[in-house]
Amino acid sequence: MKKILGYFSITILSIIILAVIAGGSIFAFYASQAPELSQEKLQATSSSLIYDKDQNLIADLGTEKRELVTSDSIPIGLVNAVVSIEDHRFFQHRGIDIYRILGSIWHNLTNDTTQGGSTLDQQLIKLAYFSTAESDRTIKRKLQEIWLALQLERQFTKEEILTFYINKVYMGNGNYGMRTASKSYFGKDLTELSIPQLALLAGIPQAPSQYDPYTQPELATKRRDTVLSQMYRHKYISKEEYNTALSTPITDGLQTLKPATSFPKYFDNYLTEVISEVHEKTGLDIFSAGLKVYTNVDSAAQEHLHDIYNTDTYVAYPDEEFQVASTVMDVTNGHVIAQLGVRNQQEDITFGTNQAVLTDRDWGSTMKPITDFAPALENEVYTSTAQNLNDSIYYWPNTKTQIYNWDRQYYGWMTMQTAIMQSRNIPAVRALEATGLKKASDFLAGLGITYPELYYSNAISSSTSSNDQQYGASSEKMAAAYAAFANGGIYYEPQYVNKIVFSDGSNKTYEAKSNRAMKETTAYMMTDMLKTVLYYGTGTRAQIYGLNQAGKTGTSNYTDEELATINETLGLNNWNVGLMAPDENFVGYTPQYSMAVWTGYKNRLTPVYGSGLDIATDVYREMMTYLTGGYNEDWTMPDGLYRSGNYLYLSNATQNYNYYYETTTASSTTSSTEQSENTSNPESSLQESTSQIQNHFEATTENGN
């Protein structure tokens, strides 16, 4: 037995020795490949150069807001705040903290949330040498980070390391380095700041946008208070100082941000998306990474779009508060060539809200082509643009709630082409019901548009119950979705950045992600019908003589309660001003470009009415005229279709079409009051209760044009 235990012990010891040797060998190998420490690399905070599609320099991000601090100018209060929140054993360890690493491992094993074990030294190494992208968090990178942190402690003092860090971190609003942020936010040097102000600065680097005291005061306060709690815990401040600091408003001492940009204002919204995409692709902070970023923006087109928004040369706006948001894409590759999400942007705002990418407004009937009719064609529920649909009294599926058209009238039997051209709501809902919610939802997902759950009310609206920006529609998403009609059925994810050259001279080229979203026949049939919207339908104002194009209008709707509020506060009534809407939209495209335009007011209870309802189409028309010069080639009809008169038919689906026509004709006779009793729909995989649809459709489009 002793002999067996002896052999077992020797075996275990041998395994441990071999593991240590193997681990040490791997560590030594990766360490030998690590970059060399450089004071210049640690100390400098390089700006990034941004180029347009023609490789012209359009922005130098970082050079305008840089001010370094020396070790002897850092107040002890800031030192205490930084080490308390980032690495409270900073002055005890030699680059790595084994207790912190073991603690983070235990936390991650016993909690749903994750916790990092990096020291302040390791964070500095990340900022100076490595990407923080999730894909780059490899064993090799981690071991090199540890090695460099150990070397950092050998070559530099604690004061120097802390100074490098304080000068390196990004602090939001174009500021990098804490001294820069101190002067930008408070108009003071670091030595003049109070304890709560220093705590605020110390907490920002973890998530500069999330803890921005100007745009996210509640989150910034919570983060600052966390820093103060850690300072008190580690006895850097007294109980009295802690309580006083907690009671200090986050706005204490904050001054109005002053504009300090190195680029024309009309690039602001576009650059906001560039910054986001660069971080998504690389994990790097564009303001300090020393990158060369090549974008897809057409500078001349971006400037022209800005002029359309902000001058009276092209479009007549009702007032200065009226807002526009739009995105222009190259349909052949997904490149966003122009984007602007605001009119009359304030001069003191940099990288502000970009309405062009937000999904918090309703796109109305522009959803009909992609939610209702294209899925019906793609699944061959309908096989011809001549498909007959009944525009008669109808009810939301599975409810007793009547559906109305925008004009409260019914036109009876009509072709699908006419239903799209005249933007009739009831044929659109019928199309979604015939196709089924599951199939329609899958089709939309292929176009980059998702919902937590698709409702029948989404047949005529992009409204969603979720506030998450990944759901619903925006001008960016709509331009990309309609681009798939334009290019024969390929969806391209909107792309802003096509190439990045890194600080070490290496580079990476990017192409937009793509997938086939629909058959060529579906895309062409939709385009053929959407052409009629501009020639004879609701979008004639967007027509450009001589230009082959297609598109769709969209108007959202007020509830009765909202209309009562508008009447009470503004003194407006439908009867004396006509149609009123919170959102008016247009999405159009040519064989080269797609463009989605939203118009309205920041406060949706300020209505769009009268000539304001024409502005979405006017903005589109002026921009597309500029881009195309008023002439282009037409689309070519793909195989699998034939034309008879004004309509298109799938070549191999005549029998299918006749069958569906007969069943639709027969079932449509029940679309009166009796149909409200019908609570089943075999075509649909998802069912809605009366209360669900009632709550959801009240916020959707009744106007529908």
XYZ file of C-alpha atoms in Angstrom:
705
model
C 0.000 0.000 0.000
C 2.853 2.369 0.890
C 4.516 1.532 -2.385
C 1.294 2.389 -4.294
C 0.941 5.679 -2.437
C 4.578 6.421 -3.190
C 4.077 5.806 -6.891
C 0.902 7.889 -6.840
C 2.662 10.780 -5.093
C 5.542 10.660 -7.542
C 3.092 10.643 -10.454
C 1.174 13.643 -9.120
C 4.391 15.515 -8.407
C 5.659 14.725 -11.901
C 2.448 16.016 -13.444
C 2.699 19.209 -11.414
C 6.337 19.693 -12.404
C 5.533 19.068 -16.070
C 2.568 21.478 -15.895
C 4.764 24.162 -14.357
C 7.447 23.587 -16.988
C 4.863 23.639 -19.794
C 3.168 26.710 -18.396
C 6.473 28.442 -17.929
C 7.501 27.575 -21.468
C 4.281 28.942 -22.905
C 4.619 32.082 -20.802
C 8.229 32.549 -21.907
C 7.305 31.984 -25.545
C 4.460 34.517 -25.532
C 6.496 36.970 -23.473
C 9.242 36.848 -26.100
C 6.686 37.982 -28.693
C 5.349 40.867 -26.598
C 6.018 44.425 -27.803
C 8.821 46.345 -26.120
C 7.933 48.862 -23.459
C 8.324 52.426 -24.672
C 7.927 55.557 -22.618
C 6.749 57.352 -25.720
C 4.045 54.726 -26.259
C 2.968 54.889 -22.624
C 3.063 58.664 -22.416
C 1.700 59.821 -25.756
C -1.989 59.922 -26.391
C -2.138 59.803 -30.164
C -5.065 61.230 -32.047
C -6.783 59.331 -34.870
C -7.111 60.561 -38.440
C -10.444 60.031 -40.189
C -10.744 59.931 -43.985
C -13.715 60.013 -46.367
C -14.398 57.570 -49.211
C -11.944 59.427 -51.459
C -9.233 59.259 -48.762
C -9.461 62.970 -47.983
C -8.755 63.837 -44.326
C -11.991 64.995 -42.686
C -11.219 64.872 -38.943
C -8.329 64.683 -36.509
C -9.892 63.344 -33.337
C -7.939 64.142 -30.240
C -5.474 66.853 -31.177
C -7.793 69.686 -30.136
C -8.372 68.458 -26.548
C -5.093 67.232 -25.052
C -3.349 68.561 -21.961
C -0.949 66.340 -20.018
C -0.325 66.555 -16.289
C 3.000 65.953 -14.549
C 3.437 63.757 -11.474
C 3.951 66.708 -9.137
C 0.711 68.345 -10.341
C -1.597 65.443 -9.488
C -3.527 66.146 -6.268
C -3.418 63.425 -3.646
C -7.234 63.367 -3.666
C -7.230 62.180 -7.293
C -4.580 59.555 -6.534
C -6.725 58.235 -3.694
C -9.862 58.226 -5.832
C -8.223 56.403 -8.754
C -6.528 53.665 -6.718
C -9.650 53.183 -4.561
C -11.882 52.365 -7.526
C -9.365 50.776 -9.900
C -6.676 49.037 -7.805
C -6.597 49.624 -4.059
C -3.407 47.541 -3.588
C -1.615 49.485 -6.329
C 1.166 50.680 -4.018
C 1.733 47.168 -2.597
C 1.915 44.854 -5.644
C 4.539 44.685 -8.382
C 2.351 44.763 -11.475
C -0.075 41.915 -10.853
C -2.252 41.305 -7.806
C -2.682 37.604 -7.035
C -5.355 38.361 -4.417
C -7.343 40.390 -6.956
C -7.023 37.614 -9.556
C -8.193 34.913 -7.126
C -11.001 37.167 -5.928
C -12.249 37.788 -9.470
C -12.126 34.050 -10.246
C -14.204 33.297 -7.139
C -16.641 36.099 -7.971
C -17.104 34.886 -11.550
C -17.716 31.333 -10.366
C -20.291 32.328 -7.766
C -22.097 35.223 -9.480
C -23.978 35.908 -12.693
C -21.867 38.999 -13.334
C -18.190 38.986 -14.291
C -15.398 40.838 -12.547
C -11.943 41.583 -13.905
C -8.702 40.998 -12.058
C -6.556 43.535 -13.869
C -4.335 45.908 -11.923
C -3.907 49.541 -12.851
C -0.617 48.532 -14.495
C -2.433 46.001 -16.684
C -5.097 48.529 -17.612
C -2.389 50.942 -18.729
C -0.780 48.197 -20.832
C -4.173 47.515 -22.473
C -4.645 51.190 -23.298
C -1.150 51.505 -24.723
C -0.659 48.239 -26.566
C -3.700 46.020 -26.968
C -7.256 45.991 -28.267
C -9.965 45.554 -25.645
C -12.299 43.774 -28.075
C -13.877 40.561 -26.755
C -12.344 38.577 -29.633
C -8.845 39.663 -28.601
C -9.118 38.472 -24.997
C -6.881 35.450 -25.563
C -4.478 33.575 -23.299
C -1.597 34.893 -25.391
C -2.731 38.491 -24.961
C -3.309 38.029 -21.230
C 0.121 36.500 -20.635
C 1.799 39.269 -22.626
C -0.162 41.809 -20.615
C 1.096 40.259 -17.354
C 4.668 40.180 -18.639
C 4.577 43.823 -19.691
C 2.988 44.829 -16.370
C 5.882 43.171 -14.530
C 8.380 44.939 -16.771
C 6.520 48.211 -16.268
C 7.116 48.021 -12.524
C 10.822 47.362 -13.070
C 11.341 50.342 -15.383
C 9.070 53.003 -13.907
C 8.077 54.272 -10.491
C 4.564 54.049 -9.108
C 4.184 57.817 -9.568
C 5.175 57.574 -13.234
C 2.824 54.658 -13.886
C -0.088 56.492 -12.277
C 0.732 59.617 -14.293
C 0.766 57.615 -17.538
C -2.675 56.253 -16.671
C -4.198 59.605 -15.707
C -2.967 61.115 -18.980
C -4.024 58.132 -21.095
C -7.661 57.429 -20.238
C -10.548 58.706 -22.332
C -12.931 60.915 -20.352
C -15.820 61.485 -22.760
C -16.913 64.400 -24.953
C -13.649 64.327 -26.893
C -11.482 64.754 -23.785
C -8.650 62.394 -23.043
C -6.592 62.685 -19.908
C -8.061 63.780 -16.581
C -6.530 67.251 -16.663
C -8.201 67.915 -20.010
C -11.526 66.732 -18.610
C -11.083 68.856 -15.480
C -10.677 72.020 -17.524
C -13.416 71.069 -19.993
C -16.004 70.077 -17.380
C -15.198 72.414 -14.496
C -13.008 75.142 -16.002
C -10.384 74.379 -13.346
C -7.136 72.497 -12.973
C -7.086 69.223 -11.079
C -5.601 70.836 -7.974
C -8.673 73.097 -7.647
C -11.313 70.364 -7.660
C -13.369 69.188 -4.696
C -13.515 65.590 -3.451
C -16.819 64.776 -5.251
C -15.484 66.323 -8.475
C -12.307 64.240 -8.275
C -14.392 61.126 -7.549
C -16.501 61.856 -10.635
C -13.397 62.048 -12.829
C -11.936 58.865 -11.341
C -15.104 56.926 -12.155
C -15.574 58.020 -15.764
C -12.880 55.934 -17.593
C -14.695 52.646 -17.056
C -17.515 53.779 -19.421
C -17.183 57.426 -20.579
C -20.505 57.597 -22.442
C -22.444 55.785 -19.717
C -21.061 58.009 -16.947
C -21.270 61.303 -18.822
C -22.497 63.863 -16.232
C -24.153 65.945 -18.970
C -26.212 63.261 -20.716
C -26.409 60.558 -18.012
C -26.478 62.441 -14.677
C -28.163 59.613 -12.731
C -25.670 56.966 -13.819
C -22.780 59.415 -13.330
C -23.978 60.105 -9.771
C -24.221 56.401 -8.994
C -20.701 55.807 -10.300
C -19.274 58.789 -8.400
C -20.892 57.590 -5.188
C -19.341 54.161 -5.718
C -15.911 55.808 -5.924
C -16.636 57.802 -2.763
C -17.719 54.615 -0.978
C -14.425 52.945 -1.869
C -12.469 56.013 -0.740
C -14.235 55.913 2.618
C -13.788 52.139 2.914
C -10.032 52.479 2.430
C -9.905 55.428 4.869
C -8.887 58.082 2.346
C -11.745 60.348 3.458
C -13.548 60.815 6.756
C -17.186 60.021 7.465
C -18.001 63.725 7.391
C -16.239 64.235 4.045
C -18.004 61.177 2.669
C -21.484 62.383 3.682
C -20.826 65.900 2.386
C -19.613 64.559 -0.942
C -22.623 62.247 -1.290
C -25.005 65.173 -0.821
C -23.271 67.240 -3.503
C -25.212 67.384 -6.812
C -23.428 65.836 -9.776
C -23.853 69.161 -11.590
C -21.890 71.045 -8.949
C -19.295 73.137 -10.761
C -20.087 71.739 -14.214
C -19.770 74.382 -16.902
C -21.359 74.452 -20.337
C -19.304 72.439 -22.771
C -17.529 74.591 -25.311
C -17.235 73.481 -28.926
C -13.768 72.304 -29.757
C -13.992 70.197 -32.887
C -11.472 69.633 -35.627
C -14.080 68.897 -38.277
C -17.066 70.592 -39.965
C -20.259 70.323 -37.956
C -22.044 68.407 -40.689
C -19.808 65.372 -39.987
C -20.791 65.144 -36.322
C -23.551 62.515 -36.567
C -21.639 60.415 -39.074
C -18.511 60.438 -36.930
C -20.574 59.323 -33.937
C -21.309 56.104 -35.815
C -17.690 55.794 -36.973
C -16.500 55.984 -33.360
C -19.000 53.304 -32.354
C -18.099 51.006 -35.253
C -14.352 51.336 -34.636
C -14.853 50.366 -30.991
C -17.086 47.461 -32.003
C -14.504 46.169 -34.487
C -11.336 46.747 -32.452
C -12.242 47.547 -28.846
C -10.025 50.635 -29.165
C -10.738 54.209 -28.104
C -10.508 56.212 -31.293
C -9.453 59.345 -29.400
C -6.269 57.812 -28.076
C -5.405 54.832 -30.277
C -3.533 56.650 -33.044
C -5.550 55.059 -35.869
C -6.091 55.965 -39.490
C -9.746 55.262 -40.182
C -11.071 55.142 -43.736
C -14.825 55.662 -43.932
C -17.527 55.430 -46.596
C -18.812 58.985 -46.253
C -19.133 61.053 -49.425
C -18.039 64.454 -48.101
C -19.802 66.455 -50.803
C -23.035 64.499 -50.354
C -22.855 64.887 -46.566
C -22.415 68.636 -46.890
C -25.262 68.874 -49.394
C -27.563 66.951 -47.055
C -26.623 69.409 -44.303
C -27.496 72.310 -46.620
C -30.881 70.758 -47.423
C -31.588 70.555 -43.697
C -30.266 73.913 -42.593
C -30.893 76.421 -45.387
C -34.056 77.656 -47.088
C -32.601 77.032 -50.553
C -34.114 73.584 -51.078
C -36.947 72.930 -48.618
C -39.356 75.244 -46.794
C -39.524 74.266 -43.118
C -42.372 75.419 -40.848
C -40.033 76.518 -38.020
C -36.557 76.078 -36.544
C -37.653 73.236 -34.248
C -38.811 70.959 -37.058
C -36.502 67.931 -37.235
C -35.256 65.615 -39.977
C -33.229 62.402 -39.809
C -32.060 60.480 -42.851
C -29.599 57.890 -44.112
C -28.284 57.431 -47.650
C -26.769 54.095 -48.685
C -25.044 52.664 -51.711
C -27.305 49.686 -52.427
C -24.520 47.688 -54.096
C -22.314 47.319 -51.023
C -24.010 48.648 -47.865
C -21.820 51.746 -47.602
C -23.499 54.590 -45.726
C -22.452 57.552 -47.857
C -24.349 60.243 -45.937
C -26.271 60.474 -42.693
C -27.644 63.332 -40.627
C -29.907 62.996 -37.614
C -30.676 66.583 -36.608
C -31.463 70.062 -37.908
C -29.953 73.183 -36.351
C -27.616 71.293 -34.043
C -26.350 73.401 -31.138
C -22.753 74.534 -31.494
C -21.757 73.363 -28.007
C -22.805 69.758 -28.674
C -20.283 67.278 -30.045
C -21.195 63.702 -30.900
C -24.752 64.298 -29.749
C -27.912 62.266 -30.285
C -28.179 60.831 -33.785
C -31.879 60.374 -34.528
C -30.978 58.662 -37.799
C -30.075 55.457 -35.938
C -32.736 55.582 -33.195
C -35.827 53.376 -33.350
C -38.034 55.425 -31.028
C -40.270 56.900 -33.753
C -42.883 55.226 -35.937
C -42.236 54.575 -39.645
C -45.911 54.014 -40.401
C -46.817 52.633 -43.810
C -43.233 52.431 -45.028
C -43.354 49.108 -43.139
C -46.018 47.637 -45.436
C -43.675 46.586 -48.258
C -41.235 44.763 -45.971
C -43.665 43.405 -43.350
C -46.697 42.483 -45.465
C -46.384 42.340 -49.224
C -42.797 41.196 -49.816
C -43.124 38.269 -47.358
C -46.371 37.269 -49.108
C -44.576 37.214 -52.468
C -41.456 35.538 -51.079
C -43.531 32.693 -49.639
C -45.715 32.561 -52.777
C -48.838 33.261 -50.769
C -49.324 35.867 -53.476
C -47.824 35.142 -56.887
C -48.706 38.231 -58.882
C -48.790 42.002 -58.493
C -52.341 41.673 -59.811
C -53.381 39.699 -56.710
C -56.896 40.798 -55.784
C -57.404 42.073 -52.241
C -60.574 43.332 -50.623
C -60.481 46.811 -49.058
C -63.668 46.482 -47.032
C -64.772 46.573 -43.413
C -62.304 44.401 -41.504
C -61.164 43.652 -37.971
C -57.790 43.125 -36.372
C -57.280 39.350 -36.479
C -58.676 37.579 -33.429
C -60.346 40.732 -32.092
C -63.542 42.754 -32.418
C -61.580 45.947 -33.076
C -62.189 47.470 -36.486
C -59.307 48.495 -38.763
C -59.533 51.851 -40.531
C -57.838 53.259 -43.579
C -56.260 56.688 -43.338
C -59.317 58.265 -45.025
C -61.891 56.131 -43.168
C -63.170 54.889 -46.546
C -63.266 51.512 -48.288
C -62.561 51.000 -51.996
C -63.538 47.335 -52.336
C -61.638 44.911 -54.565
C -58.288 46.108 -55.859
C -54.981 44.679 -56.988
C -52.045 44.422 -54.612
C -50.292 47.015 -56.771
C -53.116 49.484 -56.230
C -53.222 48.719 -52.507
C -49.541 49.642 -52.229
C -49.862 52.639 -54.511
C -52.751 54.068 -52.486
C -51.395 52.824 -49.125
C -54.532 51.000 -48.026
C -54.288 49.601 -44.512
C -56.784 46.757 -44.716
C -55.186 44.945 -47.679
C -51.848 45.255 -45.853
C -53.206 43.576 -42.723
C -54.844 40.895 -44.855
C -51.492 40.208 -46.510
C -49.737 39.792 -43.153
C -52.521 37.564 -41.858
C -52.352 35.382 -44.985
C -48.564 35.026 -44.743
C -48.389 34.484 -41.009
C -46.535 36.351 -38.285
C -43.687 33.828 -38.075
C -42.833 33.985 -41.763
C -43.106 37.773 -41.804
C -40.913 38.048 -38.709
C -38.276 35.802 -40.301
C -38.348 37.892 -43.465
C -37.867 41.120 -41.510
C -34.976 39.610 -39.570
C -33.258 38.918 -42.871
C -33.472 42.666 -43.511
C -31.968 43.598 -40.141
C -35.272 44.529 -38.459
C -36.429 42.574 -35.414
C -39.138 42.798 -32.765
C -39.467 41.161 -29.340
C -42.753 39.891 -30.799
C -44.409 40.780 -34.091
C -48.046 41.909 -33.863
C -50.624 42.299 -36.592
C -50.542 46.034 -35.898
C -46.964 45.979 -37.204
C -48.513 45.484 -40.629
C -48.816 49.271 -40.743
C -46.420 50.428 -38.042
C -42.899 49.965 -36.665
C -44.092 50.533 -33.096
C -42.613 48.133 -30.549
C -43.238 47.565 -26.870
C -39.492 47.526 -26.177
C -37.272 50.563 -25.606
C -34.225 48.575 -26.714
C -32.710 50.200 -29.813
C -32.001 46.829 -31.408
C -35.732 46.485 -32.076
C -37.918 48.352 -34.529
C -36.969 50.671 -37.384
C -34.744 53.706 -37.923
C -33.704 55.635 -41.020
C -30.502 53.556 -41.054
C -32.417 50.271 -40.880
C -35.049 51.334 -43.408
C -32.476 52.500 -45.959
C -30.730 49.136 -45.632
C -33.983 47.156 -45.879
C -35.205 48.923 -49.026
C -31.712 48.629 -50.529
C -32.404 44.887 -50.783
C -35.316 45.653 -53.125
C -32.978 47.785 -55.211
C -30.156 45.278 -55.648
C -32.067 42.094 -56.376
C -32.638 40.802 -52.851
C -29.254 41.078 -51.066
C -29.264 42.696 -47.627
C -26.128 44.573 -46.589
C -25.601 45.591 -42.992
C -25.026 49.390 -42.913
C -21.287 50.083 -42.902
C -19.381 53.257 -42.033
C -15.744 52.057 -41.833
C -13.975 50.106 -44.582
C -10.339 50.120 -43.410
C -8.329 50.783 -40.257
C -4.570 51.310 -40.084
C -3.318 50.668 -36.546
C -0.610 52.534 -34.659
C 1.902 49.744 -35.309
C 1.424 50.062 -39.078
C -0.727 46.952 -39.499
C -4.117 47.330 -41.176
C -7.412 45.563 -41.654
C -9.989 45.950 -44.432
C -13.709 45.436 -43.800
C -16.669 44.575 -45.997
C -20.304 44.905 -45.010
C -21.925 41.699 -43.797
C -24.525 40.475 -46.263
C -27.105 37.761 -46.848
C -29.731 36.933 -49.430
C -32.907 38.312 -47.912
C -35.290 37.455 -50.752
C -35.488 36.056 -54.250
C -34.713 38.296 -57.211
C -38.286 37.887 -58.367
C -39.635 39.183 -55.044
C -37.346 42.222 -55.130
C -38.273 43.072 -58.712
C -42.029 42.663 -58.173
C -41.860 44.944 -55.138
C -39.868 47.534 -57.078
C -42.346 47.397 -59.940
C -45.213 48.130 -57.557
C -43.331 50.765 -55.545
C -42.599 52.680 -58.740
C -46.335 53.378 -59.033
C -46.308 55.090 -55.611
C -44.157 57.857 -57.140
C -45.961 57.974 -60.480
C -49.612 57.780 -59.443
C -49.870 57.166 -55.697
C -49.177 58.839 -52.371
C -45.544 59.695 -53.190
C -45.855 61.701 -56.400
C -44.153 64.663 -54.762
C -40.917 62.628 -54.613
C -40.980 61.979 -58.369
C -37.943 63.159 -60.363
C -38.609 63.417 -64.077
C -36.450 60.992 -66.064
C -35.265 59.039 -63.013
C -36.082 55.379 -62.439
C -36.934 55.053 -58.770
C -39.356 53.493 -56.317
C -40.487 54.267 -52.789
C -43.124 54.443 -50.085
C -44.643 57.110 -47.857
C -45.446 56.571 -44.199
C -47.485 58.508 -41.644
C -47.930 57.640 -37.981
C -51.019 58.332 -35.916
C -52.152 60.012 -32.698
C -54.481 58.332 -30.237
C -57.720 60.118 -29.348
C -56.214 61.036 -25.972
C -53.163 62.599 -27.633
C -55.370 64.563 -30.025
C -57.319 65.925 -27.057
C -54.050 67.023 -25.428
C -52.898 68.705 -28.642
C -56.211 70.532 -28.944
C -55.990 71.697 -25.341
C -52.353 72.848 -25.426
C -51.977 74.065 -29.021
C -55.544 74.893 -29.964
C -55.408 72.648 -33.050
C -58.150 70.380 -34.350
C -58.210 67.902 -37.223
C -61.229 69.649 -38.625
C -59.419 72.977 -39.101
C -55.876 71.849 -39.988
C -56.526 68.510 -41.678
C -54.319 65.512 -41.121
C -51.975 65.738 -38.100
C -49.240 63.236 -37.352
C -46.261 62.845 -35.003
C -44.113 61.304 -37.759
C -44.021 61.681 -41.546
C -41.621 59.467 -43.505
C -40.433 58.520 -46.959
C -38.181 55.677 -48.078
C -37.066 55.560 -51.696
C -34.398 54.062 -53.897
C -32.793 53.855 -57.318
C -30.561 51.103 -58.743
C -27.629 52.869 -57.017
C -28.880 54.558 -53.835
C -31.476 54.106 -51.111
C -32.593 56.864 -48.749
C -34.870 56.852 -45.705
C -36.201 60.137 -44.291
C -37.992 60.718 -40.980
C -39.538 64.091 -40.113
C -41.239 65.368 -36.982
C -40.524 67.146 -33.700
C -38.519 65.959 -30.704
C -41.738 66.232 -28.703
C -44.092 63.920 -30.574
C -47.082 65.889 -29.223
C -46.008 68.749 -31.482
C -47.794 67.668 -34.671
C -46.726 67.694 -38.292
C -49.513 69.040 -40.495
C -50.196 71.085 -43.611
C -47.120 71.626 -45.778
C -44.993 69.967 -43.109
C -46.355 66.626 -44.333
C -44.508 67.190 -47.646
C -41.036 67.702 -46.189
C -39.962 64.047 -46.045
C -40.569 63.618 -49.766
C -39.025 67.031 -50.497
C -35.804 66.179 -48.658
C -35.612 62.856 -50.489
C -36.252 64.466 -53.890
C -33.605 67.156 -53.424
C -30.963 64.702 -52.205
C -31.649 62.073 -54.865
C -31.606 64.725 -57.592
C -28.167 65.784 -56.382
C -26.845 62.211 -56.231
C -28.142 61.043 -59.620
C -28.250 64.192 -61.710
C -31.800 63.192 -62.635
C -30.926 60.218 -64.865
C -30.138 56.515 -64.426
C -30.644 53.095 -65.995
C -33.752 51.075 -65.183
C -33.833 47.714 -63.427
C -33.712 44.559 -65.563
C -36.445 41.984 -65.014
C -34.971 38.674 -63.788
C -35.849 35.207 -65.028
C -38.892 33.613 -63.477
C -41.320 36.462 -64.215
C -43.501 37.534 -67.100
C -45.469 40.711 -67.649
C -49.071 40.900 -68.770
C -50.390 44.399 -69.120
C -49.350 46.421 -66.067
C -48.759 43.416 -63.830
C -46.077 40.832 -63.149
C -46.604 37.108 -62.622
C -44.373 34.305 -61.392
C -43.798 32.047 -64.396
C -44.362 28.769 -62.546
C -47.032 29.782 -60.057
C -50.217 30.386 -62.075
C -52.060 27.489 -60.448
C -50.998 28.648 -57.000
C -52.234 32.137 -57.761
C -55.634 30.961 -59.016
C -56.099 28.819 -55.912
C -55.316 31.655 -53.543
C -57.512 34.059 -55.498
C -60.467 31.684 -55.149
C -59.976 31.064 -51.411
C -59.475 34.764 -50.730
C -62.616 35.675 -52.673
C -64.650 33.121 -50.765
C -63.364 33.992 -47.303
C -63.550 37.742 -47.812
C -67.338 37.675 -47.730
C -67.002 37.255 -43.958
C -65.065 40.495 -43.513
C -68.037 42.327 -42.036
C -69.397 42.366 -38.502
C -69.744 38.558 -38.444
C -65.988 38.189 -38.971
C -65.298 39.818 -35.625
C -66.444 36.575 -34.014
C -63.749 34.559 -35.781
C -60.871 34.104 -33.353
C -58.654 31.615 -35.187
C -56.135 32.037 -37.994
C -54.555 28.798 -39.230
C -51.951 30.745 -41.227
C -50.459 32.294 -38.091
C -48.073 30.646 -35.652
C -48.552 33.423 -33.099
C -51.879 34.507 -31.623
C -52.800 37.841 -30.065
C -55.401 38.424 -27.419
C -57.842 41.295 -27.781
C -56.139 43.224 -25.002
C -52.684 42.781 -26.573
C -53.669 44.073 -29.979
C -55.847 46.792 -28.482
C -52.929 48.163 -26.451
C -50.474 47.870 -29.314
C -52.486 49.139 -32.267
C -53.580 52.315 -30.466
C -50.057 53.646 -30.890
C -49.831 52.667 -34.568
C -50.777 54.065 -37.921
C -54.319 54.800 -38.831
C -53.275 57.454 -41.321
C -51.192 54.915 -43.204
C -50.143 56.908 -46.241
